[in-house]
């Protein structure tokens, strides 16, 4: 056994606080250490060449690099060992940067600490055994959860590459929020017009299986091999027979709010979500219908010419295996009724941004004439309040919702296009227009369309006759201001959708403090999650506008392809390993494993059937919880055996 | 000798005589002749920034029209009218740009001109004398005529607003000009750069809000002297008046205040080119430059050695 | 004093439009970055900043715009105009406010009341410029 030790200076990142020469010298007398050197940047090509050369010339078989975090460069040095024919698991990284030089200021103490860390690693390294990663096969099929623009884009991209893709959408039609928008910033093109071709493509694509009105109810397995259960709810209308004649609708006696129109208009229990819906079919709203029972009411079935209505339709459970999963479950608007001072829900003419989208839309409840909810009058003064709920860590959302400056500007501009003698006033804290052509859009709204911007947050809205008294401030003139508005639109912030929260829980995906699903790395892995094989698309990971959502979704599809394209995948070798002789079958480890990777299996022992723990190697993430839990010391963590850890502790304590 | 149609403007005949006389003298040395437009009128001094006031635009257009007529009588003359005063320059340049962009305005103004006046066709260019020096004569040509480099004179260029503002009138980059700097250097003087090179002097407020002017001037002079300047060079009779006269008042009030003389750029040229001192009309300056010039040996006995 | 009721009626609109007409500038181009005020070397003598005047014109607050001394302190140096990132001729807006006033009350200064000494001493460039700016 010959160990080579390399201390990296990382420029002055490490050498500035740690006496690297001294650290290197401390390793020389230790057992099995054949060479101990300092280098300026160990990860650089000359740095790696130095190690390679030592391996060749001195016959090293183990390598220790004291440098940065293993999450940065462990793969680099492991590859180097593999290239030289050594077992990559005989590499040890000692973190003397993030855990030492960066967090200390006293050079002597930091040097002592680096020496202890290095010594313990060397002692551990002498006990390490070569490990061989296992290989598992890959199912070349993808699952996309959520059929907003993000899910649509990911599914289309994957299908185009040639992978069988399932797109699961909770509601009766794909399209998500984008299907509800009227026009989109910064180009003002009609949202439905640019979205519907993509929706139609999804419906038609031979590689896409669209499951609308469906939900994922269970996910098992691991990268390359996820087992998924999907419940497809009954629609009670046979989509093949339904001719979209609309005969059934007028006869239905039930009237409920139409969610597509943000509850601003009624619909019946049997309905089509919106004219461009995909799949294009009428469905019966189970909850609204008088009973899905022909004995109670069957008015729709009676008028249905093609006999498409089937009250006996049952929900289906679909079980499928997938190699990769994309979560595209989107956002929902912040519940602005929480902002008491704005009176949403009590003042009729205070509405949300999404409601305004519907009011201004030609396909909306007012046929594209801007009318306010209270009396249907065309409002002459409309106030838009930015950051409604956002940027308010005290009571609401701490973050900026990113799209609302732009959509409020869009709303004000659209309103001015429709009501020429109307006044649109935006109250804002800052105008955030960081996107291609966004600033130009904002400048145009002011310059060409006379949209007025007042810097300052509105404090409260008070109903005053048939108007709303806006009590705000103009911080640029240092004056409190008041004005009357006929309609007030709140630029509602974005929060993770209920579906996003559910799926995060089901897949055990970590979420931010804000509830959005956390990326594996906020900068360098923006579409990966910490669970390999699971990717993020669109607003499920945070507020995004459509261009960003689409690129994110294409990124997720491309990342998923890197898995789907493999025949088999290597899985980490540093996982839990049961010593069946010591195991008593108590099952404590089974409960402790956060990844459900352990189960008790029957085993024959001297003629008796006993139970012992068994680790599913593909599921195990190597977290070590089980080995810490086991009272009998029956579970070892390969790469971190008890003896290795004890050797480390000894070295640290021995100082 | 190239002949230019020259528009003096009111002040060069009254309180900036030194400016005009030195300009005419040095231009001759440089093979340029400034020929005064006969029967010229006031250009209106400040250009109106209103979009709808025709009245205030008649005077400058009339100047252009008369200059055009004048040019026709000159020999070998480019289609250009030359000014020395930066205010006149600015007013004439802006109006000429405006009428070339708007035929309707031009028609209305032409209608107001006298019968004997030429209908202005918007076909002459307005030039500041500094532009002629830079673009037609060249600094090298100027250096060649220097007989007495201005050694010891530490000159800080002060552009004021109107040489550089607005876009239509500027003779140089409005934030990083170098025409005065290059000129000062070509005369052998030491250049002292001040960040307040275009810090407005307070302009016409001198008539009824003198306090505004005095606080501006204080800052302008302080910025230059702190950096070692012992003189300022300008191109505008109003800047010159404001700075010069206020310094005198300030010196009277506070004994600690050290005023510095102010020169028109043409005066520096005349000194360097060995023109007679009297054409500078230094007696009309509030801060007489002669003591400094004597001290530096640029005029007086030593000079005539 | 530090309160304003905002309304967008005929009066407000007419005032804004008149200023736009005189200056030839689009008041709504201004996004209140403040660079005009930042560079104005007379700001210290103004009771309202230049950008605030523009904002108030956007809002049609005629009384407050006219009662400020801002546009009278302005010396038409045009620094604001050459530096405005939205390419607004800010000085022209200051001029428009002056003109708006002068078209109703043509004498901001009464020439006849100026001391003879002043009239004699000052260069004509100062007098002519001043009268052009401060009388209608
Ligand atoms: C008022 C307003 C105006 C806007 N205007 C613009 C604009 O003009 N331009 C622009 O670029 N952006 C605009 N946006 C932003 C735009 O809406 C988003 O960028 C975009 O809709 C995000 O798409 P998505 O697919 O990520 O999410 P979503 O549109 O929310 O789609 C998510 C989909 O997933 C489904 N789903 C959720 N949970 C589950 C589950 N568990 N199982 C199955 N399916 C599930 C949902 O039903 C939904 O269909 C606006 C936003 C608002 C609020
Ligand atoms: S059966 Fe249900 S959906 Fe059909 S008409 Fe009756 S209530 Fe409506
Ligand atoms: S995008 Fe604008 S309105 Fe939305 S939270 Fe951010 S700053 Fe506020
Ligand atoms: S510099 Fe221009 S945009 Fe900025 S505040 Fe002044 S006028 Fe408005
Ligand atoms: S033109 Fe007037 S407002 Fe503009 S910077 Fe000059 S003095 Fe100030």
Short mmCIF file of N, CA and C in Angstrom, two decimals, chain A residues 291-362:
data_model
loop_
_atom_site.label_atom_id
_atom_site.label_comp_id
_atom_site.label_asym_id
_atom_site.label_seq_id
_atom_site.Cartn_x
_atom_site.Cartn_y
_atom_site.Cartn_z
N UNK A 291 -75.55 13.83 -9.19
CA UNK A 291 -75.32 12.53 -8.55
C UNK A 291 -74.69 11.46 -9.42
N UNK A 292 -74.37 11.81 -10.65
CA UNK A 292 -73.87 10.81 -11.60
C UNK A 292 -74.77 9.58 -11.49
N UNK A 293 -76.03 9.85 -11.56
CA UNK A 293 -76.98 8.76 -11.33
C UNK A 293 -78.22 9.05 -12.17
N UNK A 294 -78.46 8.22 -13.15
CA UNK A 294 -79.58 8.47 -14.06
C UNK A 294 -80.92 8.51 -13.33
N UNK A 295 -80.97 7.98 -12.13
CA UNK A 295 -82.23 8.03 -11.41
C UNK A 295 -82.50 9.44 -10.89
N UNK A 296 -81.44 10.16 -10.66
CA UNK A 296 -81.62 11.53 -10.15
C UNK A 296 -81.75 12.52 -11.30
N UNK A 297 -80.80 12.45 -12.22
CA UNK A 297 -80.85 13.37 -13.37
C UNK A 297 -80.07 12.74 -14.50
N UNK A 298 -80.64 12.78 -15.68
CA UNK A 298 -79.91 12.27 -16.84
C UNK A 298 -80.24 13.13 -18.03
N UNK A 299 -80.47 14.41 -17.74
CA UNK A 299 -80.91 15.31 -18.82
C UNK A 299 -79.90 15.35 -19.95
N UNK A 300 -78.64 15.35 -19.59
CA UNK A 300 -77.61 15.45 -20.62
C UNK A 300 -77.60 14.18 -21.48
N UNK A 301 -77.68 13.06 -20.81
CA UNK A 301 -77.62 11.81 -21.57
C UNK A 301 -78.80 11.73 -22.53
N UNK A 302 -79.94 12.24 -22.07
CA UNK A 302 -81.12 12.15 -22.90
C UNK A 302 -80.98 12.94 -24.20
N UNK A 303 -80.27 14.06 -24.12
CA UNK A 303 -80.17 14.85 -25.36
C UNK A 303 -78.96 14.49 -26.20
N UNK A 304 -78.07 13.70 -25.63
CA UNK A 304 -76.81 13.44 -26.34
C UNK A 304 -77.05 12.53 -27.54
N UNK A 305 -76.94 13.09 -28.78
CA UNK A 305 -77.17 12.33 -30.00
C UNK A 305 -76.30 11.10 -30.12
N UNK A 306 -74.98 11.27 -30.06
CA UNK A 306 -74.09 10.13 -30.29
C UNK A 306 -74.00 9.19 -29.08
N UNK A 307 -74.79 9.47 -28.07
CA UNK A 307 -74.82 8.57 -26.91
C UNK A 307 -73.44 8.45 -26.25
N UNK A 308 -72.83 9.63 -26.06
CA UNK A 308 -71.46 9.65 -25.55
C UNK A 308 -71.41 9.60 -24.04
N UNK A 309 -72.53 9.88 -23.39
CA UNK A 309 -72.49 10.00 -21.93
C UNK A 309 -72.69 8.65 -21.28
N UNK A 310 -71.77 8.34 -20.39
CA UNK A 310 -71.74 7.00 -19.78
C UNK A 310 -71.57 7.15 -18.28
N UNK A 311 -72.67 7.04 -17.55
CA UNK A 311 -72.61 7.23 -16.10
C UNK A 311 -71.88 6.09 -15.39
N UNK A 312 -71.62 5.04 -16.11
CA UNK A 312 -70.96 3.90 -15.47
C UNK A 312 -69.44 3.93 -15.61
N UNK A 313 -68.95 4.97 -16.23
CA UNK A 313 -67.50 5.06 -16.40
C UNK A 313 -66.83 5.07 -15.04
N UNK A 314 -65.72 4.30 -14.93
CA UNK A 314 -65.05 4.19 -13.62
C UNK A 314 -63.64 4.78 -13.73
N UNK A 315 -63.12 5.26 -12.61
CA UNK A 315 -61.73 5.71 -12.65
C UNK A 315 -60.81 4.52 -12.92
N UNK A 316 -59.70 4.81 -13.56
CA UNK A 316 -58.75 3.73 -13.85
C UNK A 316 -57.48 3.98 -13.08
N UNK A 317 -56.81 2.89 -12.70
CA UNK A 317 -55.47 3.03 -12.14
C UNK A 317 -54.50 2.50 -13.18
N UNK A 318 -53.56 3.34 -13.55
CA UNK A 318 -52.61 2.94 -14.57
C UNK A 318 -51.25 2.79 -13.91
N UNK A 319 -50.59 1.66 -14.14
CA UNK A 319 -49.27 1.46 -13.56
C UNK A 319 -48.25 1.40 -14.68
N UNK A 320 -47.22 2.19 -14.53
CA UNK A 320 -46.22 2.22 -15.59
C UNK A 320 -44.83 2.36 -14.99
N UNK A 321 -43.84 2.00 -15.78
CA UNK A 321 -42.46 2.21 -15.35
C UNK A 321 -41.83 3.29 -16.22
N UNK A 322 -41.01 4.14 -15.57
CA UNK A 322 -40.36 5.22 -16.29
C UNK A 322 -38.90 5.33 -15.90
N UNK A 323 -38.09 5.80 -16.85
CA UNK A 323 -36.68 5.98 -16.54
C UNK A 323 -36.40 7.34 -15.90
N UNK A 324 -37.24 8.33 -16.26
CA UNK A 324 -37.01 9.68 -15.73
C UNK A 324 -38.35 10.37 -15.54
N UNK A 325 -38.37 11.32 -14.59
CA UNK A 325 -39.61 12.04 -14.30
C UNK A 325 -39.34 13.54 -14.38
N UNK A 326 -40.23 14.26 -15.02
CA UNK A 326 -40.13 15.72 -15.01
C UNK A 326 -41.33 16.28 -14.26
N UNK A 327 -41.04 17.09 -13.27
CA UNK A 327 -42.10 17.71 -12.47
C UNK A 327 -42.37 19.10 -13.04
N UNK A 328 -43.59 19.29 -13.57
CA UNK A 328 -43.94 20.57 -14.18
C UNK A 328 -45.30 21.00 -13.65
N UNK A 329 -45.41 20.98 -12.33
CA UNK A 329 -46.72 21.16 -11.71
C UNK A 329 -47.08 22.62 -11.43
N UNK A 330 -46.17 23.56 -11.76
CA UNK A 330 -46.57 24.96 -11.80
C UNK A 330 -46.85 25.68 -10.50
N UNK A 331 -47.50 26.82 -10.68
CA UNK A 331 -47.74 27.76 -9.57
C UNK A 331 -49.22 27.99 -9.39
N UNK A 332 -49.56 28.72 -8.36
CA UNK A 332 -50.90 29.29 -8.26
C UNK A 332 -50.78 30.69 -7.69
N UNK A 333 -51.82 31.51 -7.89
CA UNK A 333 -51.72 32.87 -7.37
C UNK A 333 -51.77 32.89 -5.85
N UNK A 334 -51.06 33.84 -5.28
CA UNK A 334 -51.10 34.00 -3.82
C UNK A 334 -52.53 34.34 -3.39
N UNK A 335 -52.99 33.75 -2.30
CA UNK A 335 -54.36 34.09 -1.85
C UNK A 335 -54.42 35.51 -1.30
N UNK A 336 -54.76 36.45 -2.20
CA UNK A 336 -54.68 37.87 -1.83
C UNK A 336 -55.72 38.27 -0.80
N UNK A 337 -56.67 37.38 -0.53
CA UNK A 337 -57.61 37.72 0.53
C UNK A 337 -56.88 37.80 1.87
N UNK A 338 -55.67 37.24 1.93
CA UNK A 338 -54.85 37.36 3.14
C UNK A 338 -54.41 38.78 3.42
N UNK A 339 -54.42 39.61 2.39
CA UNK A 339 -53.96 40.99 2.60
C UNK A 339 -55.18 41.81 2.99
N UNK A 340 -55.49 41.81 4.27
CA UNK A 340 -56.73 42.43 4.76
C UNK A 340 -56.90 43.86 4.30
N UNK A 341 -55.81 44.62 4.30
CA UNK A 341 -55.94 46.05 3.99
C UNK A 341 -56.34 46.31 2.54
N UNK A 342 -56.25 45.30 1.68
CA UNK A 342 -56.66 45.51 0.29
C UNK A 342 -58.10 45.05 0.02
N UNK A 343 -58.69 44.42 1.01
CA UNK A 343 -60.12 44.14 0.94
C UNK A 343 -60.58 43.22 -0.17
N UNK A 344 -59.65 42.42 -0.72
CA UNK A 344 -60.07 41.50 -1.78
C UNK A 344 -61.09 40.52 -1.19
N UNK A 345 -62.18 40.32 -1.88
CA UNK A 345 -63.20 39.42 -1.36
C UNK A 345 -64.32 40.19 -0.68
N UNK A 346 -64.01 41.39 -0.17
CA UNK A 346 -65.11 42.19 0.40
C UNK A 346 -65.44 43.38 -0.50
N UNK A 347 -64.41 43.96 -1.10
CA UNK A 347 -64.70 45.06 -2.05
C UNK A 347 -64.82 44.43 -3.44
N UNK A 348 -65.98 44.57 -3.99
CA UNK A 348 -66.29 43.89 -5.24
C UNK A 348 -65.34 44.26 -6.38
N UNK A 349 -64.97 45.51 -6.42
CA UNK A 349 -64.17 45.97 -7.55
C UNK A 349 -62.67 45.91 -7.31
N UNK A 350 -62.26 45.08 -6.36
CA UNK A 350 -60.84 44.79 -6.21
C UNK A 350 -60.64 43.36 -6.71
N UNK A 351 -59.85 43.22 -7.77
CA UNK A 351 -59.73 41.89 -8.38
C UNK A 351 -58.26 41.50 -8.51
N UNK A 352 -58.05 40.25 -8.88
CA UNK A 352 -56.67 39.75 -9.02
C UNK A 352 -56.22 39.89 -10.46
N UNK A 353 -54.92 39.75 -10.66
CA UNK A 353 -54.35 39.84 -11.99
C UNK A 353 -54.94 38.80 -12.94
N UNK A 354 -55.11 37.60 -12.43
CA UNK A 354 -55.64 36.55 -13.28
C UNK A 354 -57.10 36.84 -13.67
N UNK A 355 -57.83 37.43 -12.73
CA UNK A 355 -59.21 37.82 -13.06
C UNK A 355 -59.22 38.89 -14.15
N UNK A 356 -58.27 39.82 -14.04
CA UNK A 356 -58.21 40.87 -15.06
C UNK A 356 -57.89 40.26 -16.42
N UNK A 357 -57.01 39.22 -16.43
CA UNK A 357 -56.71 38.53 -17.69
C UNK A 357 -58.00 38.06 -18.37
N UNK A 358 -58.90 37.51 -17.56
CA UNK A 358 -60.13 36.99 -18.14
C UNK A 358 -61.05 38.12 -18.58
N UNK A 359 -61.09 39.20 -17.75
CA UNK A 359 -61.98 40.30 -18.07
C UNK A 359 -61.58 40.99 -19.37
N UNK A 360 -60.27 40.98 -19.63
CA UNK A 360 -59.80 41.72 -20.80
C UNK A 360 -59.77 40.82 -22.05
N UNK A 361 -60.04 39.53 -21.82
CA UNK A 361 -59.89 38.59 -22.93
C UNK A 361 -61.16 38.52 -23.77
N UNK A 362 -60.96 38.46 -25.08
CA UNK A 362 -62.10 38.37 -25.99
C UNK A 362 -62.90 37.10 -25.72
#
